[in-house]
Amino acid sequence: MKMEKLKKDFISEEDLEKKELREFKDNFEDNLKICIKREEATKKSFTNKLDRLKKKYLKLQIKIKEQDKYWRSVCNRYEEKLKSK
């Protein structure tokens, strides 16, 4: 009776290695999935930031064009006034 109980309680070295290997594999797969999710989140975050910067850049380009138009018209009016005098 005691011998059978000892055999049940005793885990062979091979079984222990298999168990550790299985746990390592499971943990590795879980960690890999977590890393992939983080990578995707980072890519998405980067893409969102890039999109926001593009929008800001386009808005600034539009403002620059508007300012350029305004100042050109001011200069043209001033030149016309000078010519008429």
Short mmCIF file of N, CA and C in Angstrom, two decimals:
data_model
loop_
_atom_site.label_atom_id
_atom_site.label_comp_id
_atom_site.label_asym_id
_atom_site.label_seq_id
_atom_site.Cartn_x
_atom_site.Cartn_y
_atom_site.Cartn_z
N MET A 1 0.82 -1.20 0.00
CA MET A 1 0.00 0.00 0.00
C MET A 1 0.86 1.25 0.00
N LYS A 2 1.83 1.30 0.91
CA LYS A 2 2.71 2.46 0.97
C LYS A 2 3.53 2.59 -0.30
N MET A 3 3.92 1.47 -0.83
CA MET A 3 4.74 1.48 -2.04
C MET A 3 3.96 2.08 -3.21
N GLU A 4 2.68 1.72 -3.34
CA GLU A 4 1.86 2.26 -4.42
C GLU A 4 1.66 3.77 -4.26
N LYS A 5 1.46 4.20 -3.02
CA LYS A 5 1.30 5.63 -2.75
C LYS A 5 2.58 6.38 -3.09
N LEU A 6 3.70 5.81 -2.73
CA LEU A 6 4.98 6.44 -3.05
C LEU A 6 5.17 6.54 -4.55
N LYS A 7 4.77 5.50 -5.26
CA LYS A 7 4.90 5.53 -6.72
C LYS A 7 4.02 6.63 -7.32
N LYS A 8 2.81 6.79 -6.77
CA LYS A 8 1.91 7.84 -7.27
C LYS A 8 2.49 9.22 -6.99
N ASP A 9 3.01 9.41 -5.79
CA ASP A 9 3.55 10.71 -5.40
C ASP A 9 4.85 11.03 -6.13
N PHE A 10 5.58 9.99 -6.45
CA PHE A 10 6.87 10.19 -7.08
C PHE A 10 6.67 10.48 -8.57
N ILE A 11 7.21 11.58 -8.99
CA ILE A 11 7.16 11.93 -10.41
C ILE A 11 8.53 11.66 -10.99
N SER A 12 8.54 10.89 -12.02
CA SER A 12 9.84 10.57 -12.62
C SER A 12 10.44 11.82 -13.23
N GLU A 13 11.73 11.80 -13.38
CA GLU A 13 12.43 12.95 -13.94
C GLU A 13 11.94 13.23 -15.35
N GLU A 14 11.69 12.17 -16.09
CA GLU A 14 11.21 12.32 -17.47
C GLU A 14 9.83 13.00 -17.49
N ASP A 15 8.94 12.56 -16.59
CA ASP A 15 7.61 13.17 -16.50
C ASP A 15 7.72 14.64 -16.11
N LEU A 16 8.63 14.93 -15.20
CA LEU A 16 8.83 16.30 -14.76
C LEU A 16 9.32 17.17 -15.92
N GLU A 17 10.26 16.64 -16.70
CA GLU A 17 10.77 17.38 -17.87
C GLU A 17 9.65 17.62 -18.88
N LYS A 18 8.83 16.58 -19.10
CA LYS A 18 7.71 16.73 -20.04
C LYS A 18 6.75 17.81 -19.56
N LYS A 19 6.47 17.77 -18.25
CA LYS A 19 5.55 18.76 -17.67
C LYS A 19 6.13 20.17 -17.81
N GLU A 20 7.42 20.32 -17.48
CA GLU A 20 8.07 21.64 -17.60
C GLU A 20 8.09 22.10 -19.05
N LEU A 21 8.37 21.17 -19.95
CA LEU A 21 8.40 21.51 -21.38
C LEU A 21 7.01 21.94 -21.85
N ARG A 22 5.98 21.22 -21.41
CA ARG A 22 4.61 21.57 -21.78
C ARG A 22 4.25 22.96 -21.24
N GLU A 23 4.60 23.22 -19.98
CA GLU A 23 4.33 24.53 -19.38
C GLU A 23 5.09 25.63 -20.11
N PHE A 24 6.35 25.34 -20.44
CA PHE A 24 7.15 26.33 -21.18
C PHE A 24 6.51 26.62 -22.52
N LYS A 25 6.09 25.56 -23.21
CA LYS A 25 5.46 25.72 -24.52
C LYS A 25 4.18 26.55 -24.40
N ASP A 26 3.34 26.22 -23.41
CA ASP A 26 2.10 26.96 -23.21
C ASP A 26 2.39 28.43 -22.89
N ASN A 27 3.33 28.66 -21.99
CA ASN A 27 3.70 30.03 -21.63
C ASN A 27 4.29 30.77 -22.82
N PHE A 28 5.11 30.06 -23.60
CA PHE A 28 5.73 30.68 -24.77
C PHE A 28 4.67 31.11 -25.76
N GLU A 29 3.71 30.22 -26.02
CA GLU A 29 2.64 30.55 -26.97
C GLU A 29 1.81 31.73 -26.47
N ASP A 30 1.50 31.72 -25.17
CA ASP A 30 0.74 32.84 -24.59
C ASP A 30 1.52 34.14 -24.69
N ASN A 31 2.80 34.08 -24.34
CA ASN A 31 3.65 35.28 -24.41
C ASN A 31 3.79 35.76 -25.85
N LEU A 32 3.89 34.83 -26.78
CA LEU A 32 3.99 35.20 -28.18
C LEU A 32 2.72 35.91 -28.64
N LYS A 33 1.56 35.38 -28.23
CA LYS A 33 0.28 36.03 -28.58
C LYS A 33 0.21 37.43 -28.00
N ILE A 34 0.66 37.58 -26.75
CA ILE A 34 0.67 38.90 -26.11
C ILE A 34 1.57 39.85 -26.87
N CYS A 35 2.76 39.37 -27.25
CA CYS A 35 3.70 40.21 -28.00
C CYS A 35 3.11 40.64 -29.34
N ILE A 36 2.45 39.71 -30.01
CA ILE A 36 1.85 40.03 -31.30
C ILE A 36 0.76 41.08 -31.12
N LYS A 37 -0.07 40.93 -30.07
CA LYS A 37 -1.12 41.92 -29.81
C LYS A 37 -0.51 43.28 -29.53
N ARG A 38 0.56 43.29 -28.73
CA ARG A 38 1.23 44.57 -28.43
C ARG A 38 1.80 45.19 -29.70
N GLU A 39 2.40 44.36 -30.54
CA GLU A 39 2.97 44.85 -31.80
C GLU A 39 1.88 45.45 -32.67
N GLU A 40 0.74 44.75 -32.76
CA GLU A 40 -0.37 45.26 -33.56
C GLU A 40 -0.90 46.57 -32.97
N ALA A 41 -0.98 46.64 -31.65
CA ALA A 41 -1.45 47.87 -31.00
C ALA A 41 -0.47 49.01 -31.26
N THR A 42 0.82 48.69 -31.22
CA THR A 42 1.84 49.71 -31.49
C THR A 42 1.73 50.20 -32.93
N LYS A 43 1.56 49.26 -33.86
CA LYS A 43 1.40 49.64 -35.27
C LYS A 43 0.17 50.52 -35.45
N LYS A 44 -0.93 50.12 -34.81
CA LYS A 44 -2.17 50.89 -34.93
C LYS A 44 -1.98 52.29 -34.35
N SER A 45 -1.34 52.35 -33.19
CA SER A 45 -1.08 53.64 -32.55
C SER A 45 -0.20 54.51 -33.44
N PHE A 46 0.84 53.91 -34.00
CA PHE A 46 1.74 54.65 -34.89
C PHE A 46 0.99 55.14 -36.12
N THR A 47 0.17 54.27 -36.68
CA THR A 47 -0.62 54.65 -37.86
C THR A 47 -1.56 55.80 -37.53
N ASN A 48 -2.21 55.72 -36.37
CA ASN A 48 -3.11 56.80 -35.96
C ASN A 48 -2.35 58.12 -35.79
N LYS A 49 -1.18 58.06 -35.16
CA LYS A 49 -0.38 59.26 -34.98
C LYS A 49 0.06 59.82 -36.33
N LEU A 50 0.45 58.93 -37.23
CA LEU A 50 0.87 59.35 -38.56
C LEU A 50 -0.29 60.01 -39.30
N ASP A 51 -1.48 59.43 -39.19
CA ASP A 51 -2.66 60.02 -39.83
C ASP A 51 -2.96 61.40 -39.27
N ARG A 52 -2.86 61.55 -37.94
CA ARG A 52 -3.11 62.86 -37.33
C ARG A 52 -2.08 63.88 -37.83
N LEU A 53 -0.82 63.46 -37.91
CA LEU A 53 0.21 64.38 -38.40
C LEU A 53 -0.04 64.77 -39.86
N LYS A 54 -0.48 63.81 -40.68
CA LYS A 54 -0.79 64.12 -42.08
C LYS A 54 -1.91 65.15 -42.17
N LYS A 55 -2.94 64.97 -41.33
CA LYS A 55 -4.06 65.92 -41.32
C LYS A 55 -3.59 67.31 -40.92
N LYS A 56 -2.75 67.36 -39.88
CA LYS A 56 -2.22 68.66 -39.44
C LYS A 56 -1.39 69.29 -40.55
N TYR A 57 -0.58 68.48 -41.22
CA TYR A 57 0.25 68.97 -42.31
C TYR A 57 -0.61 69.54 -43.43
N LEU A 58 -1.66 68.81 -43.79
CA LEU A 58 -2.55 69.29 -44.86
C LEU A 58 -3.25 70.58 -44.46
N LYS A 59 -3.69 70.66 -43.20
CA LYS A 59 -4.32 71.90 -42.73
C LYS A 59 -3.35 73.06 -42.79
N LEU A 60 -2.10 72.80 -42.39
CA LEU A 60 -1.10 73.86 -42.45
C LEU A 60 -0.82 74.28 -43.88
N GLN A 61 -0.77 73.31 -44.79
CA GLN A 61 -0.56 73.65 -46.20
C GLN A 61 -1.69 74.54 -46.71
N ILE A 62 -2.91 74.22 -46.34
CA ILE A 62 -4.06 75.03 -46.76
C ILE A 62 -3.95 76.43 -46.19
N LYS A 63 -3.59 76.53 -44.90
CA LYS A 63 -3.44 77.85 -44.28
C LYS A 63 -2.34 78.65 -44.97
N ILE A 64 -1.24 77.99 -45.29
CA ILE A 64 -0.13 78.67 -45.96
C ILE A 64 -0.60 79.19 -47.32
N LYS A 65 -1.34 78.38 -48.07
CA LYS A 65 -1.83 78.82 -49.38
C LYS A 65 -2.77 80.01 -49.23
N GLU A 66 -3.65 79.94 -48.22
CA GLU A 66 -4.57 81.05 -48.00
C GLU A 66 -3.82 82.32 -47.63
N GLN A 67 -2.83 82.19 -46.75
CA GLN A 67 -2.03 83.35 -46.36
C GLN A 67 -1.26 83.89 -47.56
N ASP A 68 -0.74 82.99 -48.38
CA ASP A 68 -0.01 83.41 -49.57
C ASP A 68 -0.93 84.19 -50.52
N LYS A 69 -2.14 83.67 -50.72
CA LYS A 69 -3.11 84.37 -51.57
C LYS A 69 -3.42 85.75 -51.01
N TYR A 70 -3.65 85.80 -49.71
CA TYR A 70 -3.98 87.07 -49.07
C TYR A 70 -2.85 88.08 -49.26
N TRP A 71 -1.64 87.70 -48.95
CA TRP A 71 -0.52 88.63 -49.04
C TRP A 71 -0.20 89.01 -50.48
N ARG A 72 -0.42 88.10 -51.41
CA ARG A 72 -0.22 88.45 -52.82
C ARG A 72 -1.24 89.51 -53.25
N SER A 73 -2.47 89.33 -52.80
CA SER A 73 -3.50 90.31 -53.16
C SER A 73 -3.18 91.66 -52.52
N VAL A 74 -2.68 91.66 -51.28
CA VAL A 74 -2.30 92.91 -50.61
C VAL A 74 -1.16 93.57 -51.39
N CYS A 75 -0.18 92.79 -51.77
CA CYS A 75 0.96 93.34 -52.53
C CYS A 75 0.50 93.88 -53.88
N ASN A 76 -0.38 93.15 -54.55
CA ASN A 76 -0.88 93.60 -55.84
C ASN A 76 -1.65 94.92 -55.71
N ARG A 77 -2.48 95.02 -54.68
CA ARG A 77 -3.21 96.27 -54.46
C ARG A 77 -2.25 97.42 -54.19
N TYR A 78 -1.24 97.15 -53.39
CA TYR A 78 -0.26 98.18 -53.07
C TYR A 78 0.50 98.61 -54.33
N GLU A 79 0.88 97.64 -55.16
CA GLU A 79 1.58 97.96 -56.41
C GLU A 79 0.69 98.79 -57.33
N GLU A 80 -0.58 98.46 -57.39
CA GLU A 80 -1.50 99.21 -58.23
C GLU A 80 -1.65 100.65 -57.73
N LYS A 81 -1.68 100.81 -56.43
CA LYS A 81 -1.76 102.16 -55.86
C LYS A 81 -0.51 102.95 -56.21
N LEU A 82 0.63 102.29 -56.13
CA LEU A 82 1.89 102.97 -56.47
C LEU A 82 1.92 103.36 -57.95
N LYS A 83 1.43 102.49 -58.80
CA LYS A 83 1.42 102.77 -60.24
C LYS A 83 0.46 103.91 -60.57
N SER A 84 -0.64 103.96 -59.89
CA SER A 84 -1.64 104.99 -60.19
C SER A 84 -1.19 106.38 -59.72
N LYS A 85 -0.28 106.45 -58.80
CA LYS A 85 0.18 107.76 -58.31
C LYS A 85 1.12 108.38 -59.24
#
